[in-house]
Amino acid sequence: MRLPEIGSDFWIDPGEDLTPSGGISLEQYRLGGSDTVLLSTGRSAIALVLEERDRPAAGRSRKALVPPYTCESVLQPFLERGYELQAYPVSEELQTTPAELEEAIGKARPDVVLVHGYFGFDSLKGCGTVIRSHAGEGITFVEDVTQTLFSGHVRLPADHYVGSLRKWAGMPDGGFAVRRTGFFSYRPEVCDETLSRMKLAACYAKYEYLYHGRGDKQAFLDMYAAAEEHLDAADRCYRISPASEAILARLDAKRLSDRRRENYRVLFEELKDVPGLHSVTGEPDPDTVPLYFPMYVEDRRALQLKLREERIYAPVIWPRPEHLPAICREADDLYEHILCIPIDQRYDAQDMERVIGVIKKGS
Ligand SMILES: Cc1ncc(COP(=O)(O)O)c(C=O)c1O
């Protein structure tokens, strides 16, 4: 069945089997470490890592180097713990070179460095050597692999990996923290049952609306918003919900990867010559599993509205976070111009052709 709309929140088929799966392993994401904690969100994974670092000595210096183009919820755990933030540079193509990272570390003299790749691409090529060269200096390196979870590039030799799982498929919650060596001294035992219940109800309501024309669109949008508000208000770490574990254990990673690659390729090929926009991340290598198709768009607002009129919901995934430190001109520009086209496993090439038709209409 061809769906009337493209994008926005994932739904869940009420027929999907959510019986407990016997646990999940992060090995398939090449995140083998000596200890893993599964959590409800990516931000709580960052909080857990910072908590472990800060706890032994309350007065420890708190300076962190972070990506200049990122999500508010990545910065929030640092700000809540009183970290002073500085950002490393990024290019218009979302790349950071080893020399740039090295220089930023030299200038900031950070206690914690959090880096992340973008949209599934290898945005930090060669930066592993920089991390290795600072071994033994007491800097905690964290790689946030949220956006590169399914890609096959070599992971950086960070001390910790963190991520949000819930960006890739319909699930009530999901995040994780991995230690490459040693063990976490704390792991939450309870999940946020209220969050899980609220999210599942919203995901089922959207499914009913899309597949059976039942219910009211505003009602399920309100349900998603209420669940996110509940999540934003959390003041502690929770374990991942059993429903998310079950969904992840049964997730078809090959189908997810193939669909995303194909959808990205169709958009990349057919939008090449459209005036006023271009692909930010370029042609993917075979190891890339893209999260979205990010475009640099001169008049982003106009294109987003044009797509919305045709029920295609293209998100601005990261509005500029309120508390960013000084950042490079390139990152500033990215906040103003990036628009993301959903390319996930819910859609196929025919859906992408519909998106292309709308973008090209009148351009
Ligand atoms: C790179 C990255 N890390 C972490 C997060 C936070 O994840 P969560 O919303 O699960 O807390 C996000 C959110 O968008 C993100 O983009």
mmCIF file of C-alpha atoms and ligand atoms in Angstrom:
data_model
loop_
_atom_site.group_PDB
_atom_site.id
_atom_site.type_symbol
_atom_site.label_atom_id
_atom_site.label_comp_id
_atom_site.label_asym_id
_atom_site.label_seq_id
_atom_site.Cartn_x
_atom_site.Cartn_y
_atom_site.Cartn_z
ATOM 1 C CA MET A 1 0.000 0.000 0.000
ATOM 2 C CA ARG A 2 1.360 3.417 -0.993
ATOM 3 C CA LEU A 3 1.207 5.782 1.949
ATOM 4 C CA PRO A 4 -0.418 9.201 1.670
ATOM 5 C CA GLU A 5 2.388 10.946 3.547
ATOM 6 C CA ILE A 6 6.174 10.728 3.825
ATOM 7 C CA GLY A 7 8.218 11.420 6.946
ATOM 8 C CA SER A 8 7.677 12.394 10.563
ATOM 9 C CA ASP A 9 7.385 10.012 13.515
ATOM 10 C CA PHE A 10 7.752 6.285 13.055
ATOM 11 C CA TRP A 11 4.624 4.239 13.673
ATOM 12 C CA ILE A 12 4.429 0.639 14.919
ATOM 13 C CA ASP A 13 2.200 -2.058 13.504
ATOM 14 C CA PRO A 14 0.002 -3.243 16.406
ATOM 15 C CA GLY A 15 0.569 -6.786 15.094
ATOM 16 C CA GLU A 16 4.312 -6.527 15.714
ATOM 17 C CA ASP A 17 5.570 -9.097 18.188
ATOM 18 C CA LEU A 18 6.785 -7.338 21.334
ATOM 19 C CA THR A 19 7.347 -10.394 23.461
ATOM 20 C CA PRO A 20 10.720 -10.280 25.205
ATOM 21 C CA SER A 21 13.552 -11.260 22.948
ATOM 22 C CA GLY A 22 16.186 -12.485 25.354
ATOM 23 C CA GLY A 23 18.283 -9.330 25.084
ATOM 24 C CA ILE A 24 20.219 -7.639 22.317
ATOM 25 C CA SER A 25 23.895 -7.343 21.547
ATOM 26 C CA LEU A 26 25.612 -4.275 20.120
ATOM 27 C CA GLU A 27 28.280 -6.442 18.460
ATOM 28 C CA GLN A 28 26.402 -6.227 15.161
ATOM 29 C CA TYR A 29 27.040 -2.458 15.230
ATOM 30 C CA ARG A 30 30.757 -3.143 15.802
ATOM 31 C CA LEU A 31 30.485 -1.770 19.308
ATOM 32 C CA GLY A 32 32.197 -4.512 21.184
ATOM 33 C CA GLY A 33 33.558 -3.202 24.469
ATOM 34 C CA SER A 34 34.091 -4.594 27.906
ATOM 35 C CA ASP A 35 30.769 -3.251 29.243
ATOM 36 C CA THR A 36 27.471 -2.043 27.781
ATOM 37 C CA VAL A 37 24.472 -0.344 29.373
ATOM 38 C CA LEU A 38 21.196 -0.128 27.486
ATOM 39 C CA LEU A 39 19.249 3.015 28.282
ATOM 40 C CA SER A 40 16.113 4.847 27.240
ATOM 41 C CA THR A 41 17.823 7.731 25.398
ATOM 42 C CA GLY A 42 21.062 8.927 23.850
ATOM 43 C CA ARG A 43 21.248 11.936 26.167
ATOM 44 C CA SER A 44 21.092 9.694 29.252
ATOM 45 C CA ALA A 45 23.988 7.667 27.792
ATOM 46 C CA ILE A 46 26.102 10.840 27.621
ATOM 47 C CA ALA A 47 24.982 11.752 31.145
ATOM 48 C CA LEU A 48 25.993 8.321 32.437
ATOM 49 C CA VAL A 49 29.473 8.590 30.906
ATOM 50 C CA LEU A 50 29.995 12.086 32.345
ATOM 51 C CA GLU A 51 28.705 10.978 35.731
ATOM 52 C CA GLU A 52 31.249 8.145 35.823
ATOM 53 C CA ARG A 53 34.048 10.511 34.908
ATOM 54 C CA ASP A 54 33.103 13.273 37.340
ATOM 55 C CA ARG A 55 32.148 11.183 40.376
ATOM 56 C CA PRO A 56 35.611 10.208 41.719
ATOM 57 C CA ALA A 57 36.549 13.851 42.330
ATOM 58 C CA ALA A 58 33.780 16.421 42.573
ATOM 59 C CA GLY A 59 36.086 19.357 41.925
ATOM 60 C CA ARG A 60 37.562 17.960 38.686
ATOM 61 C CA SER A 61 38.011 20.417 35.851
ATOM 62 C CA ARG A 62 35.091 20.290 33.403
ATOM 63 C CA LYS A 63 36.010 21.428 29.913
ATOM 64 C CA ALA A 64 34.629 19.667 26.869
ATOM 65 C CA LEU A 65 35.213 19.845 23.140
ATOM 66 C CA VAL A 66 32.014 19.133 21.188
ATOM 67 C CA PRO A 67 30.797 19.165 17.568
ATOM 68 C CA PRO A 68 29.756 22.610 16.318
ATOM 69 C CA TYR A 69 26.765 21.266 14.406
ATOM 70 C CA THR A 70 24.798 19.089 16.789
ATOM 71 C CA CYS A 71 21.642 18.472 18.744
ATOM 72 C CA GLU A 72 20.584 20.356 21.865
ATOM 73 C CA SER A 73 20.201 17.033 23.668
ATOM 74 C CA VAL A 74 23.895 16.211 23.056
ATOM 75 C CA LEU A 75 24.958 19.403 24.819
ATOM 76 C CA GLN A 76 22.365 19.259 27.598
ATOM 77 C CA PRO A 77 24.147 16.608 29.760
ATOM 78 C CA PHE A 78 27.345 18.696 29.643
ATOM 79 C CA LEU A 79 25.585 21.921 30.547
ATOM 80 C CA GLU A 80 23.690 20.284 33.397
ATOM 81 C CA ARG A 81 27.027 19.280 34.908
ATOM 82 C CA GLY A 82 28.579 22.706 34.566
ATOM 83 C CA TYR A 83 30.926 21.891 31.693
ATOM 84 C CA GLU A 84 32.508 24.726 29.773
ATOM 85 C CA LEU A 85 32.101 23.963 26.062
ATOM 86 C CA GLN A 86 34.223 24.649 23.018
ATOM 87 C CA ALA A 87 33.549 23.400 19.503
ATOM 88 C CA TYR A 88 35.854 21.933 16.859
ATOM 89 C CA PRO A 89 35.479 23.045 13.225
ATOM 90 C CA VAL A 90 33.441 21.334 10.528
ATOM 91 C CA SER A 91 33.361 21.938 6.771
ATOM 92 C CA GLU A 92 30.312 22.621 4.603
ATOM 93 C CA GLU A 93 30.451 18.940 3.651
ATOM 94 C CA LEU A 94 30.334 18.020 7.361
ATOM 95 C CA GLN A 95 33.947 16.839 7.482
ATOM 96 C CA THR A 96 36.586 17.452 10.143
ATOM 97 C CA THR A 97 40.235 16.643 9.373
ATOM 98 C CA PRO A 98 42.725 15.172 11.861
ATOM 99 C CA ALA A 99 44.716 18.442 11.739
ATOM 100 C CA GLU A 100 41.612 20.464 12.644
ATOM 101 C CA LEU A 101 40.703 18.159 15.512
ATOM 102 C CA GLU A 102 44.289 18.196 16.782
ATOM 103 C CA GLU A 103 44.436 21.982 16.693
ATOM 104 C CA ALA A 104 41.092 22.276 18.500
ATOM 105 C CA ILE A 105 42.281 19.912 21.245
ATOM 106 C CA GLY A 106 45.508 21.896 21.571
ATOM 107 C CA LYS A 107 43.599 25.161 21.981
ATOM 108 C CA ALA A 108 40.774 23.951 24.213
ATOM 109 C CA ARG A 109 42.813 21.622 26.448
ATOM 110 C CA PRO A 110 39.611 19.677 27.169
ATOM 111 C CA ASP A 111 38.906 17.036 29.797
ATOM 112 C CA VAL A 112 36.298 15.383 27.585
ATOM 113 C CA VAL A 113 36.118 15.246 23.778
ATOM 114 C CA LEU A 114 32.813 14.176 22.242
ATOM 115 C CA VAL A 115 32.834 13.649 18.479
ATOM 116 C CA HIS A 116 30.214 12.350 16.090
ATOM 117 C CA GLY A 117 29.860 11.464 12.434
ATOM 118 C CA TYR A 118 26.993 12.839 10.394
ATOM 119 C CA PHE A 119 24.083 11.128 8.669
ATOM 120 C CA GLY A 120 25.893 7.774 8.366
ATOM 121 C CA PHE A 121 28.972 9.231 6.638
ATOM 122 C CA ASP A 122 32.601 8.885 7.650
ATOM 123 C CA SER A 123 32.959 12.519 8.732
ATOM 124 C CA LEU A 124 36.076 12.103 10.880
ATOM 125 C CA LYS A 125 38.387 10.258 8.482
ATOM 126 C CA GLY A 126 41.793 9.560 9.981
ATOM 127 C CA CYS A 127 40.911 11.130 13.356
ATOM 128 C CA GLY A 128 41.704 7.874 15.157
ATOM 129 C CA THR A 129 45.397 8.802 15.057
ATOM 130 C CA VAL A 130 44.654 12.038 16.921
ATOM 131 C CA ILE A 131 42.816 10.159 19.658
ATOM 132 C CA ARG A 132 45.641 7.611 19.944
ATOM 133 C CA SER A 133 48.246 10.353 20.175
ATOM 134 C CA HIS A 134 46.551 11.724 23.320
ATOM 135 C CA ALA A 135 46.447 8.387 25.123
ATOM 136 C CA GLY A 136 47.591 8.667 28.717
ATOM 137 C CA GLU A 137 46.844 12.406 28.989
ATOM 138 C CA GLY A 138 43.665 11.877 30.991
ATOM 139 C CA ILE A 139 41.300 13.085 28.269
ATOM 140 C CA THR A 140 38.049 11.095 28.043
ATOM 141 C CA PHE A 141 37.169 10.496 24.372
ATOM 142 C CA VAL A 142 33.534 9.749 23.542
ATOM 143 C CA GLU A 143 32.252 8.823 20.096
ATOM 144 C CA ASP A 144 28.531 9.379 19.662
ATOM 145 C CA VAL A 145 27.619 6.832 16.993
ATOM 146 C CA THR A 146 23.908 7.673 16.802
ATOM 147 C CA GLN A 147 24.075 8.671 13.157
ATOM 148 C CA THR A 148 26.653 6.093 12.026
ATOM 149 C CA LEU A 149 25.164 3.081 13.781
ATOM 150 C CA PHE A 150 24.599 0.942 10.692
ATOM 151 C CA SER A 151 27.612 2.111 8.647
ATOM 152 C CA GLY A 152 30.627 -0.136 8.261
ATOM 153 C CA HIS A 153 33.435 2.411 8.743
ATOM 154 C CA VAL A 154 36.083 1.744 11.346
ATOM 155 C CA ARG A 155 35.055 3.052 14.766
ATOM 156 C CA LEU A 156 37.334 5.580 16.426
ATOM 157 C CA PRO A 157 39.479 4.310 19.321
ATOM 158 C CA ALA A 158 37.367 6.253 21.826
ATOM 159 C CA ASP A 159 37.066 5.355 25.519
ATOM 160 C CA HIS A 160 33.279 5.275 25.271
ATOM 161 C CA TYR A 161 30.660 4.890 22.572
ATOM 162 C CA VAL A 162 27.225 6.353 23.135
ATOM 163 C CA GLY A 163 24.150 6.545 20.972
ATOM 164 C CA SER A 164 20.442 6.890 20.523
ATOM 165 C CA LEU A 165 18.786 3.884 18.908
ATOM 166 C CA ARG A 166 15.358 5.368 18.441
ATOM 167 C CA LYS A 167 16.283 7.466 15.399
ATOM 168 C CA TRP A 168 16.398 4.452 13.077
ATOM 169 C CA ALA A 169 13.062 2.691 13.478
ATOM 170 C CA GLY A 170 9.786 2.763 15.373
ATOM 171 C CA MET A 171 10.428 1.965 19.022
ATOM 172 C CA PRO A 172 9.339 3.642 22.242
ATOM 173 C CA ASP A 173 12.842 4.486 23.435
ATOM 174 C CA GLY A 174 16.454 3.320 23.153
ATOM 175 C CA GLY A 175 20.013 4.405 23.828
ATOM 176 C CA PHE A 176 23.275 2.878 24.985
ATOM 177 C CA ALA A 177 26.685 3.536 26.498
ATOM 178 C CA VAL A 178 29.691 1.285 25.928
ATOM 179 C CA ARG A 179 33.019 1.241 27.738
ATOM 180 C CA ARG A 180 35.893 -0.025 25.634
ATOM 181 C CA THR A 181 37.731 -1.099 28.776
ATOM 182 C CA GLY A 182 36.622 -1.443 32.383
ATOM 183 C CA PHE A 183 33.100 -1.525 33.767
ATOM 184 C CA PHE A 184 30.329 0.929 34.537
ATOM 185 C CA SER A 185 29.802 1.288 38.259
ATOM 186 C CA TYR A 186 26.090 2.037 37.812
ATOM 187 C CA ARG A 187 23.388 0.648 35.553
ATOM 188 C CA PRO A 188 19.704 1.547 35.827
ATOM 189 C CA GLU A 189 17.452 -1.409 36.451
ATOM 190 C CA VAL A 190 14.040 0.130 35.814
ATOM 191 C CA CYS A 191 12.622 1.331 32.520
ATOM 192 C CA ASP A 192 10.391 4.362 32.047
ATOM 193 C CA GLU A 193 7.107 2.515 31.746
ATOM 194 C CA THR A 194 5.112 5.701 31.329
ATOM 195 C CA LEU A 195 7.252 6.732 28.377
ATOM 196 C CA SER A 196 6.957 3.305 26.804
ATOM 197 C CA ARG A 197 3.170 3.286 27.214
ATOM 198 C CA MET A 198 2.770 6.829 25.837
ATOM 199 C CA LYS A 199 5.020 6.186 22.852
ATOM 200 C CA LEU A 200 3.430 2.861 21.939
ATOM 201 C CA ALA A 201 -0.041 4.418 22.100
ATOM 202 C CA ALA A 202 1.060 7.240 19.763
ATOM 203 C CA CYS A 203 2.770 4.814 17.335
ATOM 204 C CA TYR A 204 -0.295 2.560 17.179
ATOM 205 C CA ALA A 205 -2.647 5.522 16.700
ATOM 206 C CA LYS A 206 -0.567 6.731 13.743
ATOM 207 C CA TYR A 207 -0.612 3.253 12.209
ATOM 208 C CA GLU A 208 -4.418 3.104 12.498
ATOM 209 C CA TYR A 209 -4.697 6.517 10.874
ATOM 210 C CA LEU A 210 -2.362 5.724 7.971
ATOM 211 C CA TYR A 211 -3.430 2.187 7.198
ATOM 212 C CA HIS A 212 -7.109 2.194 8.153
ATOM 213 C CA GLY A 213 -8.076 5.862 8.000
ATOM 214 C CA ARG A 214 -9.189 5.717 11.639
ATOM 215 C CA GLY A 215 -8.775 8.424 14.236
ATOM 216 C CA ASP A 216 -7.627 11.969 14.131
ATOM 217 C CA LYS A 217 -4.237 13.206 12.998
ATOM 218 C CA GLN A 218 -3.963 15.958 15.596
ATOM 219 C CA ALA A 219 -4.713 13.421 18.330
ATOM 220 C CA PHE A 220 -1.689 11.236 17.565
ATOM 221 C CA LEU A 221 0.553 14.254 16.976
ATOM 222 C CA ASP A 222 -0.406 15.443 20.469
ATOM 223 C CA MET A 223 0.355 11.976 21.840
ATOM 224 C CA TYR A 224 3.879 12.011 20.370
ATOM 225 C CA ALA A 225 4.460 15.523 21.673
ATOM 226 C CA ALA A 226 3.276 14.567 25.175
ATOM 227 C CA ALA A 227 5.617 11.544 25.195
ATOM 228 C CA GLU A 228 8.592 13.715 24.167
ATOM 229 C CA GLU A 229 7.709 16.246 26.866
ATOM 230 C CA HIS A 230 7.646 13.464 29.418
ATOM 231 C CA LEU A 231 11.054 12.299 28.179
ATOM 232 C CA ASP A 232 12.501 15.827 28.269
ATOM 233 C CA ALA A 233 11.442 16.162 31.903
ATOM 234 C CA ALA A 234 13.263 12.976 33.038
ATOM 235 C CA ASP A 235 15.743 13.707 35.816
ATOM 236 C CA ARG A 236 17.318 10.269 36.008
ATOM 237 C CA CYS A 237 18.581 7.458 33.765
ATOM 238 C CA TYR A 238 16.251 4.634 32.772
ATOM 239 C CA ARG A 239 16.870 1.252 31.276
ATOM 240 C CA ILE A 240 15.658 0.582 27.739
ATOM 241 C CA SER A 241 12.057 -0.710 27.619
ATOM 242 C CA PRO A 242 11.350 -4.388 26.922
ATOM 243 C CA ALA A 243 9.283 -3.343 23.876
ATOM 244 C CA SER A 244 12.258 -1.531 22.320
ATOM 245 C CA GLU A 245 14.525 -4.482 23.028
ATOM 246 C CA ALA A 246 12.076 -6.798 21.289
ATOM 247 C CA ILE A 247 11.796 -4.491 18.270
ATOM 248 C CA LEU A 248 15.581 -4.130 18.012
ATOM 249 C CA ALA A 249 16.194 -7.841 18.315
ATOM 250 C CA ARG A 250 13.914 -8.452 15.325
ATOM 251 C CA LEU A 251 14.989 -5.459 13.258
ATOM 252 C CA ASP A 252 15.930 -6.425 9.697
ATOM 253 C CA ALA A 253 19.223 -4.535 9.412
ATOM 254 C CA LYS A 254 19.861 -5.640 5.839
ATOM 255 C CA ARG A 255 16.514 -4.394 4.587
ATOM 256 C CA LEU A 256 16.956 -1.158 6.554
ATOM 257 C CA SER A 257 20.418 -0.601 5.044
ATOM 258 C CA ASP A 258 19.497 -1.551 1.458
ATOM 259 C CA ARG A 259 16.395 0.635 1.401
ATOM 260 C CA ARG A 260 18.204 3.653 2.811
ATOM 261 C CA ARG A 261 21.099 3.323 0.395
ATOM 262 C CA GLU A 262 18.792 2.941 -2.577
ATOM 263 C CA ASN A 263 16.549 5.847 -1.555
ATOM 264 C CA TYR A 264 19.580 8.066 -0.995
ATOM 265 C CA ARG A 265 21.018 7.090 -4.392
ATOM 266 C CA VAL A 266 17.782 7.952 -6.225
ATOM 267 C CA LEU A 267 17.639 11.404 -4.615
ATOM 268 C CA PHE A 268 21.353 12.030 -5.126
ATOM 269 C CA GLU A 269 21.213 11.191 -8.845
ATOM 270 C CA GLU A 270 18.023 13.031 -9.655
ATOM 271 C CA LEU A 271 18.492 16.196 -7.640
ATOM 272 C CA LYS A 272 22.004 16.906 -8.926
ATOM 273 C CA ASP A 273 21.017 19.642 -11.331
ATOM 274 C CA VAL A 274 18.215 21.309 -9.423
ATOM 275 C CA PRO A 275 19.041 24.987 -8.849
ATOM 276 C CA GLY A 276 19.055 26.364 -5.300
ATOM 277 C CA LEU A 277 20.018 23.139 -3.537
ATOM 278 C CA HIS A 278 22.727 20.509 -3.379
ATOM 279 C CA SER A 279 23.581 17.345 -1.511
ATOM 280 C CA VAL A 280 25.641 18.085 1.611
ATOM 281 C CA THR A 281 27.200 14.670 2.036
ATOM 282 C CA GLY A 282 27.780 13.717 -1.627
ATOM 283 C CA GLU A 283 28.098 10.237 -3.020
ATOM 284 C CA PRO A 284 28.128 7.507 -0.370
ATOM 285 C CA ASP A 285 30.836 4.869 -0.216
ATOM 286 C CA PRO A 286 29.703 1.235 0.082
ATOM 287 C CA ASP A 287 30.105 1.296 3.885
ATOM 288 C CA THR A 288 27.691 4.174 4.409
ATOM 289 C CA VAL A 289 24.147 3.557 5.616
ATOM 290 C CA PRO A 290 22.566 7.005 5.480
ATOM 291 C CA LEU A 291 20.193 8.317 8.107
ATOM 292 C CA TYR A 292 18.642 11.016 5.906
ATOM 293 C CA PHE A 293 19.366 12.780 2.605
ATOM 294 C CA PRO A 294 20.628 16.146 3.899
ATOM 295 C CA MET A 295 20.381 18.988 1.387
ATOM 296 C CA TYR A 296 21.813 22.481 1.521
ATOM 297 C CA VAL A 297 18.872 24.618 0.430
ATOM 298 C CA GLU A 298 19.102 28.336 -0.269
ATOM 299 C CA ASP A 299 15.474 29.036 0.639
ATOM 300 C CA ARG A 300 14.861 26.246 3.117
ATOM 301 C CA ARG A 301 11.603 27.529 4.536
ATOM 302 C CA ALA A 302 9.965 27.823 1.093
ATOM 303 C CA LEU A 303 10.977 24.295 0.094
ATOM 304 C CA GLN A 304 9.904 22.817 3.408
ATOM 305 C CA LEU A 305 6.466 24.402 3.020
ATOM 306 C CA LYS A 306 6.142 23.280 -0.591
ATOM 307 C CA LEU A 307 6.877 19.699 0.478
ATOM 308 C CA ARG A 308 4.532 19.932 3.435
ATOM 309 C CA GLU A 309 1.652 20.947 1.137
ATOM 310 C CA GLU A 310 2.149 17.574 -0.552
ATOM 311 C CA ARG A 311 2.301 15.759 2.811
ATOM 312 C CA ILE A 312 6.068 15.249 2.661
ATOM 313 C CA TYR A 313 7.577 16.158 6.023
ATOM 314 C CA ALA A 314 11.227 17.148 5.621
ATOM 315 C CA PRO A 315 12.735 18.000 9.016
ATOM 316 C CA VAL A 316 15.309 20.555 10.056
ATOM 317 C CA ILE A 317 16.839 17.980 12.301
ATOM 318 C CA TRP A 318 18.906 20.361 14.359
ATOM 319 C CA PRO A 319 17.829 23.898 15.053
ATOM 320 C CA ARG A 320 20.739 25.886 16.448
ATOM 321 C CA PRO A 321 21.088 24.886 20.132
ATOM 322 C CA GLU A 322 20.627 27.794 22.493
ATOM 323 C CA HIS A 323 23.838 27.327 24.445
ATOM 324 C CA LEU A 324 26.417 26.708 21.749
ATOM 325 C CA PRO A 325 29.918 28.097 22.193
ATOM 326 C CA ALA A 326 31.464 30.129 19.367
ATOM 327 C CA ILE A 327 31.352 28.054 16.196
ATOM 328 C CA CYS A 328 32.783 28.307 12.691
ATOM 329 C CA ARG A 329 30.973 30.112 9.869
ATOM 330 C CA GLU A 330 30.384 26.792 8.101
ATOM 331 C CA ALA A 331 28.451 25.357 11.050
ATOM 332 C CA ASP A 332 26.409 28.540 11.370
ATOM 333 C CA ASP A 333 25.468 28.198 7.732
ATOM 334 C CA LEU A 334 24.527 24.538 8.156
ATOM 335 C CA TYR A 335 22.039 25.424 10.901
ATOM 336 C CA GLU A 336 20.355 27.881 8.535
ATOM 337 C CA HIS A 337 20.255 25.783 5.383
ATOM 338 C CA ILE A 338 20.152 22.025 5.945
ATOM 339 C CA LEU A 339 16.875 20.303 5.164
ATOM 340 C CA CYS A 340 16.615 16.516 5.477
ATOM 341 C CA ILE A 341 14.588 14.246 3.238
ATOM 342 C CA PRO A 342 13.391 11.049 4.967
ATOM 343 C CA ILE A 343 14.825 8.014 3.178
ATOM 344 C CA ASP A 344 14.134 5.347 5.756
ATOM 345 C CA GLN A 345 12.961 1.773 5.350
ATOM 346 C CA ARG A 346 9.292 2.766 5.264
ATOM 347 C CA TYR A 347 9.831 4.142 1.760
ATOM 348 C CA ASP A 348 11.040 2.969 -1.637
ATOM 349 C CA ALA A 349 12.245 4.426 -4.933
ATOM 350 C CA GLN A 350 8.692 5.268 -6.007
ATOM 351 C CA ASP A 351 8.220 7.375 -2.885
ATOM 352 C CA MET A 352 11.513 9.138 -3.631
ATOM 353 C CA GLU A 353 10.285 9.864 -7.181
ATOM 354 C CA ARG A 354 7.270 11.568 -5.646
ATOM 355 C CA VAL A 355 9.571 13.715 -3.490
ATOM 356 C CA ILE A 356 11.725 14.577 -6.520
ATOM 357 C CA GLY A 357 8.643 15.520 -8.557
ATOM 358 C CA VAL A 358 7.522 17.960 -5.868
ATOM 359 C CA ILE A 359 10.998 19.502 -5.482
ATOM 360 C CA LYS A 360 11.406 19.954 -9.248
ATOM 361 C CA LYS A 361 7.920 21.378 -9.757
ATOM 362 C CA GLY A 362 8.362 25.034 -10.598
ATOM 363 C CA SER A 363 12.104 25.088 -9.792
HETATM 364 C C1 LIG B 1 24.065 12.629 17.515
HETATM 365 C C2 LIG B 1 23.005 12.561 18.570
HETATM 366 N N1 LIG B 1 23.313 12.053 19.769
HETATM 367 C C3 LIG B 1 22.401 11.979 20.760
HETATM 368 C C4 LIG B 1 21.120 12.441 20.587
HETATM 369 C C5 LIG B 1 20.146 12.355 21.724
HETATM 370 O O1 LIG B 1 19.344 11.220 21.600
HETATM 371 P P1 LIG B 1 18.018 11.104 22.448
HETATM 372 O O2 LIG B 1 16.989 11.970 21.782
HETATM 373 O O3 LIG B 1 17.669 9.641 22.375
HETATM 374 O O4 LIG B 1 18.336 11.542 23.819
HETATM 375 C C6 LIG B 1 20.748 12.974 19.358
HETATM 376 C C7 LIG B 1 19.401 13.474 19.153
HETATM 377 O O5 LIG B 1 18.994 13.882 18.088
HETATM 378 C C8 LIG B 1 21.706 13.036 18.321
HETATM 379 O O6 LIG B 1 21.396 13.557 17.135
#
